[in-house]
Amino acid sequence: MNAESLSLCEKLIPAGYVHQGAQSRKGLENKIKVFLQHRKLPDTGWKDIEIEMLLHDLATMDSNNFPGNCGVGEREGRLLSDMVARRHFHLAHGIGRSGDITAVQPKAAGSSLLMKLTNSLALDVIKLSGISSVASCFVVPMATGMSLMLCMLAFRLRRPNAQYVIWPRIDQKSCIKSTITAGLQLVVIENTLEGDELRTDLVAMETKMKELGPENIICVMTTTSCFAPRVPDRLEEVGHLCKTYDIPHLVNNAYGLQSSKCCHLIQQASRTGRVDAFVQSLDKNFQVPVGGCLVAGFDKNLVQEISKTYPGRASASPSLDLFITLLSLGVSGYKRSLIDRKLMYAYLQEELTKCAKRNNLRALDISHNPISCAISLPECDNVTEIGSMLFTRCVSGTRVIEKSNQVTDVNGIKFLNFGAHHDSFPCSYMTVAAAVGVTKADIDTFIIRFEQCLAKFRKSHDIPATVADNGKINGDVLGKKDALDGFLDVDQSIETFVTGALGDSIVGNDQDDDNS
């Protein structure tokens, strides 16, 4: 309300109440003013009602929400469903224009502001995460694989005669398909096994660069965040090779923004060598719905070229989700989430090591992977049953890799022992991750259910079970013999099982664990 409207309000209610309400509104307006001036993450997170008020103001600046607007074009931001309109805060025009995803739309000033502000917040967050010299970024409404493809298509405009992408092997199909979809040829560099870790073979990479000719290579696509026992690529050394041979360097940083180690690798590779662009997923790093990525780089012109490669306008949903989430977090909330994740990673490592010792297994020594851990599994056939057993017991996210000689064809490229990142990794294993948002309760519950499933698997396959520490599981002494045999049947509820086998102490600790 303006001053005149407030004056009229004083005729209806006492002036003191009106002034108090006006001061509250002025405080929010000042907060918005500071935000628009600096375009950075606020020190403390905003309340939901404050974010909603800002989004409402932005929506009123789009033509589809103008009073008396007469739209006679084919795309006028019309929304048939009121539920859909509320879901999107009446922001219906999307972002960008047909020639550039970061361009301003004349009839969607509010949506354009949302896009610009979200990209500014994202740039600030990347710097807070440890990549301090990043120059530019933008949100693109595609997941990681398609966003990597977008970057490669932009590189191709600069290197029209190049056709090869050098790629240290990581067994994720989206990486492979991103290259094939871009119409390029993938050149796989096998990893070297160093202890338990799978690491970048720099000698093989440089040999392949010389063999193919640098002018024929679109880029080297490396990876930071990955499933153990694969560890982040040697980015600094690869960056030096790319600088030496003048080859673009694209980094798949899918869920690496939450890791200070992954961010440090990118920063160092850029400082001492070369990094052209790096891509990170929104859902994995910021706990928003799947469907968006952040494309970032150290050269504003290149990042702009990548954004212009996107054909047509784009959905504003990923930008909207990220905008709301980052304003809710603020600097303090975001930093807290990074610290909590790092603490949970250390806790997961500790508990997985104890679990391995109790069950005559081995926690793999993978010190260079800051997010994912791995534990060996019994050497027998059908060990992937353990993963299925866990999934039917509401444990998601684990990956069970069985040692095998199976050949998998992915878009015409054949891989031996696909999933293990290596042709002949020496054992079967299971991976688990301490990604942002995981809690102590999640880890505790996983360990309990895994040990139960493991014992049931061993029993059904006549494999001798070994449980050390006088029957302790995750610090809780099992007082009954049937505690190790009372596994979850498919038709038995989680709560019934946990309460019956381990007592109320486990079920009742959820809130305490979340606050620890």
Short mmCIF file of N, CA, C and O in Angstrom, two decimals, residues 2-87:
data_model
loop_
_atom_site.label_atom_id
_atom_site.label_comp_id
_atom_site.label_asym_id
_atom_site.label_seq_id
_atom_site.Cartn_x
_atom_site.Cartn_y
_atom_site.Cartn_z
N ASN A 2 0.39 2.28 -0.71
CA ASN A 2 1.10 3.55 -0.69
C ASN A 2 0.63 4.38 0.50
O ASN A 2 -0.27 4.00 1.26
N ALA A 3 1.22 5.57 0.67
CA ALA A 3 0.92 6.42 1.83
C ALA A 3 -0.55 6.81 1.87
O ALA A 3 -1.17 6.87 2.94
N GLU A 4 -1.13 7.08 0.71
CA GLU A 4 -2.54 7.48 0.67
C GLU A 4 -3.45 6.35 1.13
O GLU A 4 -4.41 6.56 1.88
N SER A 5 -3.14 5.13 0.70
CA SER A 5 -3.95 3.97 1.10
C SER A 5 -3.85 3.73 2.60
O SER A 5 -4.84 3.41 3.27
N LEU A 6 -2.64 3.90 3.14
CA LEU A 6 -2.46 3.72 4.58
C LEU A 6 -3.23 4.77 5.36
O LEU A 6 -3.80 4.48 6.43
N SER A 7 -3.25 5.99 4.83
CA SER A 7 -4.00 7.05 5.48
C SER A 7 -5.49 6.72 5.53
O SER A 7 -6.18 6.97 6.53
N LEU A 8 -6.00 6.13 4.47
CA LEU A 8 -7.40 5.71 4.44
C LEU A 8 -7.68 4.58 5.42
O LEU A 8 -8.77 4.50 6.00
N CYS A 9 -6.67 3.72 5.63
CA CYS A 9 -6.83 2.63 6.59
C CYS A 9 -7.03 3.16 8.01
O CYS A 9 -7.71 2.53 8.84
N GLU A 10 -6.44 4.32 8.28
CA GLU A 10 -6.54 4.90 9.62
C GLU A 10 -7.97 5.34 9.96
O GLU A 10 -8.31 5.57 11.12
N LYS A 11 -8.81 5.44 8.95
CA LYS A 11 -10.22 5.77 9.19
C LYS A 11 -11.02 4.54 9.61
O LYS A 11 -12.17 4.66 10.03
N LEU A 12 -10.41 3.37 9.44
CA LEU A 12 -11.10 2.11 9.75
C LEU A 12 -10.61 1.48 11.05
O LEU A 12 -11.40 0.88 11.79
N ILE A 13 -9.30 1.58 11.32
CA ILE A 13 -8.71 1.01 12.53
C ILE A 13 -7.78 2.05 13.14
O ILE A 13 -7.37 3.00 12.45
N PRO A 14 -7.41 1.91 14.43
CA PRO A 14 -6.54 2.89 15.07
C PRO A 14 -5.24 3.11 14.29
O PRO A 14 -4.65 2.18 13.75
N ALA A 15 -4.78 4.36 14.23
CA ALA A 15 -3.59 4.73 13.45
C ALA A 15 -2.34 3.98 13.91
O ALA A 15 -1.47 3.63 13.11
N GLY A 16 -2.25 3.71 15.24
CA GLY A 16 -1.08 3.00 15.76
C GLY A 16 -0.93 1.62 15.15
O GLY A 16 0.19 1.17 14.84
N TYR A 17 -2.06 0.94 14.96
CA TYR A 17 -2.02 -0.39 14.36
C TYR A 17 -1.59 -0.31 12.89
O TYR A 17 -0.84 -1.16 12.38
N VAL A 18 -2.09 0.71 12.21
CA VAL A 18 -1.73 0.89 10.80
C VAL A 18 -0.23 1.16 10.68
O VAL A 18 0.45 0.59 9.81
N HIS A 19 0.30 2.02 11.56
CA HIS A 19 1.73 2.34 11.51
C HIS A 19 2.58 1.12 11.79
O HIS A 19 3.64 0.92 11.16
N GLN A 20 2.13 0.29 12.73
CA GLN A 20 2.88 -0.93 13.05
C GLN A 20 2.93 -1.88 11.84
O GLN A 20 3.98 -2.42 11.50
N GLY A 21 1.78 -2.03 11.19
CA GLY A 21 1.75 -2.88 9.99
C GLY A 21 2.59 -2.31 8.87
O GLY A 21 3.27 -3.04 8.13
N ALA A 22 2.56 -0.96 8.74
CA ALA A 22 3.33 -0.31 7.69
C ALA A 22 4.83 -0.48 7.92
O ALA A 22 5.60 -0.66 6.96
N GLN A 23 5.25 -0.44 9.19
CA GLN A 23 6.66 -0.63 9.50
C GLN A 23 7.13 -2.04 9.14
O GLN A 23 8.23 -2.24 8.64
N SER A 24 6.26 -3.00 9.42
CA SER A 24 6.60 -4.38 9.06
C SER A 24 6.76 -4.52 7.55
O SER A 24 7.71 -5.15 7.07
N ARG A 25 5.84 -3.91 6.83
CA ARG A 25 5.91 -3.98 5.37
C ARG A 25 7.17 -3.25 4.87
O ARG A 25 7.83 -3.73 3.95
N LYS A 26 7.49 -2.13 5.48
CA LYS A 26 8.67 -1.38 5.07
C LYS A 26 9.94 -2.19 5.30
O LYS A 26 10.88 -2.13 4.51
N GLY A 27 9.96 -2.95 6.41
CA GLY A 27 11.12 -3.80 6.69
C GLY A 27 11.34 -4.82 5.59
O GLY A 27 12.47 -5.07 5.16
N LEU A 28 10.24 -5.44 5.12
CA LEU A 28 10.36 -6.41 4.03
C LEU A 28 10.79 -5.71 2.74
O LEU A 28 11.62 -6.24 1.99
N GLU A 29 10.25 -4.53 2.48
CA GLU A 29 10.64 -3.80 1.26
C GLU A 29 12.11 -3.44 1.28
O GLU A 29 12.79 -3.49 0.25
N ASN A 30 12.63 -3.09 2.46
CA ASN A 30 14.07 -2.80 2.58
C ASN A 30 14.90 -4.06 2.34
O ASN A 30 15.96 -4.00 1.74
N LYS A 31 14.38 -5.19 2.84
CA LYS A 31 15.08 -6.46 2.63
C LYS A 31 15.15 -6.79 1.14
O LYS A 31 16.20 -7.21 0.62
N ILE A 32 14.05 -6.57 0.44
CA ILE A 32 14.01 -6.81 -1.01
C ILE A 32 14.95 -5.84 -1.73
O ILE A 32 15.67 -6.21 -2.67
N LYS A 33 14.96 -4.58 -1.27
CA LYS A 33 15.83 -3.57 -1.88
C LYS A 33 17.30 -3.97 -1.78
O LYS A 33 18.06 -3.89 -2.76
N VAL A 34 17.71 -4.41 -0.58
CA VAL A 34 19.10 -4.84 -0.37
C VAL A 34 19.42 -6.04 -1.27
O VAL A 34 20.49 -6.13 -1.87
N PHE A 35 18.46 -6.97 -1.35
CA PHE A 35 18.65 -8.15 -2.19
C PHE A 35 18.84 -7.78 -3.65
O PHE A 35 19.73 -8.30 -4.34
N LEU A 36 18.03 -6.87 -4.15
CA LEU A 36 18.14 -6.45 -5.54
C LEU A 36 19.42 -5.66 -5.80
O LEU A 36 19.98 -5.72 -6.90
N GLN A 37 19.89 -4.94 -4.80
CA GLN A 37 21.14 -4.20 -4.95
C GLN A 37 22.34 -5.12 -5.05
O GLN A 37 23.21 -4.95 -5.91
N HIS A 38 22.41 -6.11 -4.17
CA HIS A 38 23.61 -6.96 -4.08
C HIS A 38 23.48 -8.27 -4.86
O HIS A 38 24.48 -8.85 -5.27
N ARG A 39 22.24 -8.75 -5.03
CA ARG A 39 21.97 -9.98 -5.79
C ARG A 39 22.83 -11.13 -5.29
O ARG A 39 23.40 -11.89 -6.08
N LYS A 40 22.91 -11.25 -3.97
CA LYS A 40 23.65 -12.34 -3.35
C LYS A 40 22.78 -13.02 -2.31
O LYS A 40 21.76 -12.48 -1.89
N LEU A 41 23.21 -14.19 -1.88
CA LEU A 41 22.49 -14.93 -0.87
C LEU A 41 22.44 -14.12 0.42
O LEU A 41 23.47 -13.62 0.88
N PRO A 42 21.26 -13.95 1.02
CA PRO A 42 21.19 -13.22 2.29
C PRO A 42 21.92 -13.99 3.39
O PRO A 42 22.04 -15.22 3.32
N ASP A 43 22.38 -13.27 4.40
CA ASP A 43 23.12 -13.94 5.49
C ASP A 43 22.26 -14.98 6.18
O ASP A 43 22.73 -16.07 6.51
N THR A 44 21.00 -14.65 6.44
CA THR A 44 20.08 -15.60 7.05
C THR A 44 18.91 -15.83 6.11
O THR A 44 18.53 -14.96 5.33
N GLY A 45 18.33 -17.00 6.19
CA GLY A 45 17.25 -17.36 5.29
C GLY A 45 15.99 -16.54 5.51
O GLY A 45 15.72 -16.07 6.62
N TRP A 46 15.23 -16.37 4.47
CA TRP A 46 13.96 -15.64 4.54
C TRP A 46 12.85 -16.59 4.99
O TRP A 46 12.90 -17.81 4.78
N LYS A 47 11.80 -16.01 5.56
CA LYS A 47 10.61 -16.77 5.90
C LYS A 47 9.81 -17.04 4.64
O LYS A 47 9.89 -16.30 3.66
N ASP A 48 9.00 -18.10 4.70
CA ASP A 48 8.19 -18.46 3.52
C ASP A 48 7.29 -17.32 3.07
O ASP A 48 7.15 -17.06 1.87
N ILE A 49 6.68 -16.64 4.03
CA ILE A 49 5.74 -15.57 3.67
C ILE A 49 6.46 -14.43 2.96
O ILE A 49 5.90 -13.79 2.06
N GLU A 50 7.72 -14.19 3.31
CA GLU A 50 8.50 -13.14 2.65
C GLU A 50 8.82 -13.53 1.21
O GLU A 50 8.74 -12.70 0.30
N ILE A 51 9.19 -14.79 1.03
CA ILE A 51 9.49 -15.27 -0.33
C ILE A 51 8.23 -15.24 -1.19
O ILE A 51 8.26 -14.83 -2.36
N GLU A 52 7.12 -15.66 -0.62
CA GLU A 52 5.86 -15.66 -1.36
C GLU A 52 5.45 -14.25 -1.78
O GLU A 52 4.94 -14.04 -2.89
N MET A 53 5.66 -13.28 -0.90
CA MET A 53 5.31 -11.90 -1.24
C MET A 53 6.16 -11.38 -2.39
O MET A 53 5.67 -10.70 -3.30
N LEU A 54 7.45 -11.73 -2.39
CA LEU A 54 8.33 -11.32 -3.49
C LEU A 54 7.90 -12.00 -4.80
O LEU A 54 7.84 -11.35 -5.85
N LEU A 55 7.60 -13.28 -4.73
CA LEU A 55 7.17 -13.99 -5.94
C LEU A 55 5.85 -13.42 -6.47
O LEU A 55 5.65 -13.33 -7.68
N HIS A 56 4.97 -13.04 -5.57
CA HIS A 56 3.71 -12.43 -6.00
C HIS A 56 3.97 -11.11 -6.73
O HIS A 56 3.37 -10.82 -7.77
N ASP A 57 4.90 -10.33 -6.17
CA ASP A 57 5.24 -9.06 -6.83
C ASP A 57 5.83 -9.30 -8.22
O ASP A 57 5.53 -8.57 -9.17
N LEU A 58 6.67 -10.33 -8.34
CA LEU A 58 7.26 -10.66 -9.64
C LEU A 58 6.18 -11.10 -10.63
O LEU A 58 6.20 -10.71 -11.80
N ALA A 59 5.24 -11.90 -10.13
CA ALA A 59 4.19 -12.41 -11.02
C ALA A 59 3.32 -11.28 -11.57
O ALA A 59 2.87 -11.34 -12.73
N THR A 60 3.10 -10.24 -10.78
CA THR A 60 2.26 -9.14 -11.26
C THR A 60 2.93 -8.34 -12.38
O THR A 60 2.27 -7.54 -13.05
N MET A 61 4.23 -8.60 -12.59
CA MET A 61 4.95 -7.89 -13.66
C MET A 61 4.91 -8.64 -14.98
O MET A 61 5.40 -8.13 -15.99
N ASP A 62 4.32 -9.85 -14.99
CA ASP A 62 4.17 -10.60 -16.24
C ASP A 62 2.84 -10.25 -16.90
O ASP A 62 1.81 -10.10 -16.23
N SER A 63 2.85 -10.15 -18.22
CA SER A 63 1.68 -9.65 -18.95
C SER A 63 0.43 -10.50 -18.75
O SER A 63 -0.69 -9.98 -18.80
N ASN A 64 0.59 -11.81 -18.55
CA ASN A 64 -0.59 -12.66 -18.36
C ASN A 64 -1.35 -12.33 -17.08
O ASN A 64 -2.51 -12.72 -16.92
N ASN A 65 -0.71 -11.59 -16.17
CA ASN A 65 -1.35 -11.20 -14.92
C ASN A 65 -1.74 -9.72 -14.89
O ASN A 65 -2.19 -9.23 -13.85
N PHE A 66 -1.57 -9.01 -16.01
CA PHE A 66 -1.98 -7.60 -16.07
C PHE A 66 -3.50 -7.51 -16.04
O PHE A 66 -4.18 -8.26 -16.76
N PRO A 67 -4.06 -6.60 -15.27
CA PRO A 67 -5.52 -6.39 -15.32
C PRO A 67 -5.94 -5.92 -16.71
O PRO A 67 -5.36 -5.00 -17.27
N GLY A 68 -6.91 -6.58 -17.28
CA GLY A 68 -7.42 -6.17 -18.59
C GLY A 68 -6.52 -6.52 -19.75
O GLY A 68 -6.71 -6.01 -20.86
N ASN A 69 -5.53 -7.42 -19.52
CA ASN A 69 -4.63 -7.78 -20.61
C ASN A 69 -5.38 -8.51 -21.72
O ASN A 69 -6.22 -9.38 -21.45
N CYS A 70 -5.08 -8.18 -22.97
CA CYS A 70 -5.70 -8.83 -24.12
C CYS A 70 -4.62 -9.53 -24.92
O CYS A 70 -3.85 -8.90 -25.65
N GLY A 71 -4.55 -10.83 -24.74
CA GLY A 71 -3.52 -11.61 -25.43
C GLY A 71 -4.08 -12.28 -26.66
O GLY A 71 -5.04 -13.05 -26.58
N VAL A 72 -3.51 -12.00 -27.83
CA VAL A 72 -4.01 -12.60 -29.06
C VAL A 72 -2.92 -13.39 -29.79
O VAL A 72 -3.05 -13.68 -30.97
N GLY A 73 -1.85 -13.71 -29.07
CA GLY A 73 -0.79 -14.53 -29.67
C GLY A 73 -1.00 -16.00 -29.37
O GLY A 73 -1.97 -16.41 -28.72
N GLU A 74 -0.08 -16.82 -29.87
CA GLU A 74 -0.21 -18.26 -29.67
C GLU A 74 0.34 -18.71 -28.31
O GLU A 74 0.05 -19.81 -27.83
N ARG A 75 1.11 -17.83 -27.67
CA ARG A 75 1.68 -18.19 -26.36
C ARG A 75 1.53 -16.99 -25.44
O ARG A 75 2.31 -16.05 -25.47
N GLU A 76 0.49 -17.01 -24.62
CA GLU A 76 0.14 -15.85 -23.80
C GLU A 76 0.17 -16.16 -22.30
O GLU A 76 -0.41 -15.42 -21.51
N GLY A 77 0.79 -17.26 -21.91
CA GLY A 77 0.87 -17.59 -20.50
C GLY A 77 -0.47 -17.94 -19.89
O GLY A 77 -0.70 -17.71 -18.70
N ARG A 78 -1.34 -18.51 -20.69
CA ARG A 78 -2.67 -18.88 -20.18
C ARG A 78 -2.57 -20.18 -19.36
O ARG A 78 -1.93 -21.13 -19.79
N LEU A 79 -3.24 -20.19 -18.23
CA LEU A 79 -3.24 -21.36 -17.36
C LEU A 79 -4.68 -21.78 -17.10
O LEU A 79 -5.44 -21.06 -16.46
N LEU A 80 -5.05 -22.95 -17.59
CA LEU A 80 -6.43 -23.42 -17.45
C LEU A 80 -6.75 -23.82 -16.02
O LEU A 80 -7.82 -23.52 -15.50
N SER A 81 -5.80 -24.49 -15.39
CA SER A 81 -6.04 -25.03 -14.04
C SER A 81 -5.57 -24.04 -12.96
O SER A 81 -4.43 -23.58 -12.99
N ASP A 82 -6.45 -23.75 -12.01
CA ASP A 82 -6.06 -22.90 -10.89
C ASP A 82 -4.97 -23.56 -10.05
O ASP A 82 -4.10 -22.89 -9.50
N MET A 83 -5.02 -24.88 -9.94
CA MET A 83 -4.00 -25.59 -9.16
C MET A 83 -2.63 -25.44 -9.81
O MET A 83 -1.62 -25.21 -9.12
N VAL A 84 -2.58 -25.53 -11.12
CA VAL A 84 -1.32 -25.34 -11.84
C VAL A 84 -0.83 -23.91 -11.65
O VAL A 84 0.37 -23.66 -11.42
N ALA A 85 -1.74 -22.95 -11.72
CA ALA A 85 -1.36 -21.54 -11.55
C ALA A 85 -0.77 -21.31 -10.16
O ALA A 85 0.26 -20.63 -10.02
N ARG A 86 -1.39 -21.89 -9.13
CA ARG A 86 -0.87 -21.73 -7.77
C ARG A 86 0.48 -22.42 -7.61
O ARG A 86 1.37 -21.91 -6.94
N ARG A 87 0.62 -23.59 -8.24
CA ARG A 87 1.88 -24.33 -8.14
C ARG A 87 3.05 -23.51 -8.67
O ARG A 87 4.16 -23.58 -8.15
#
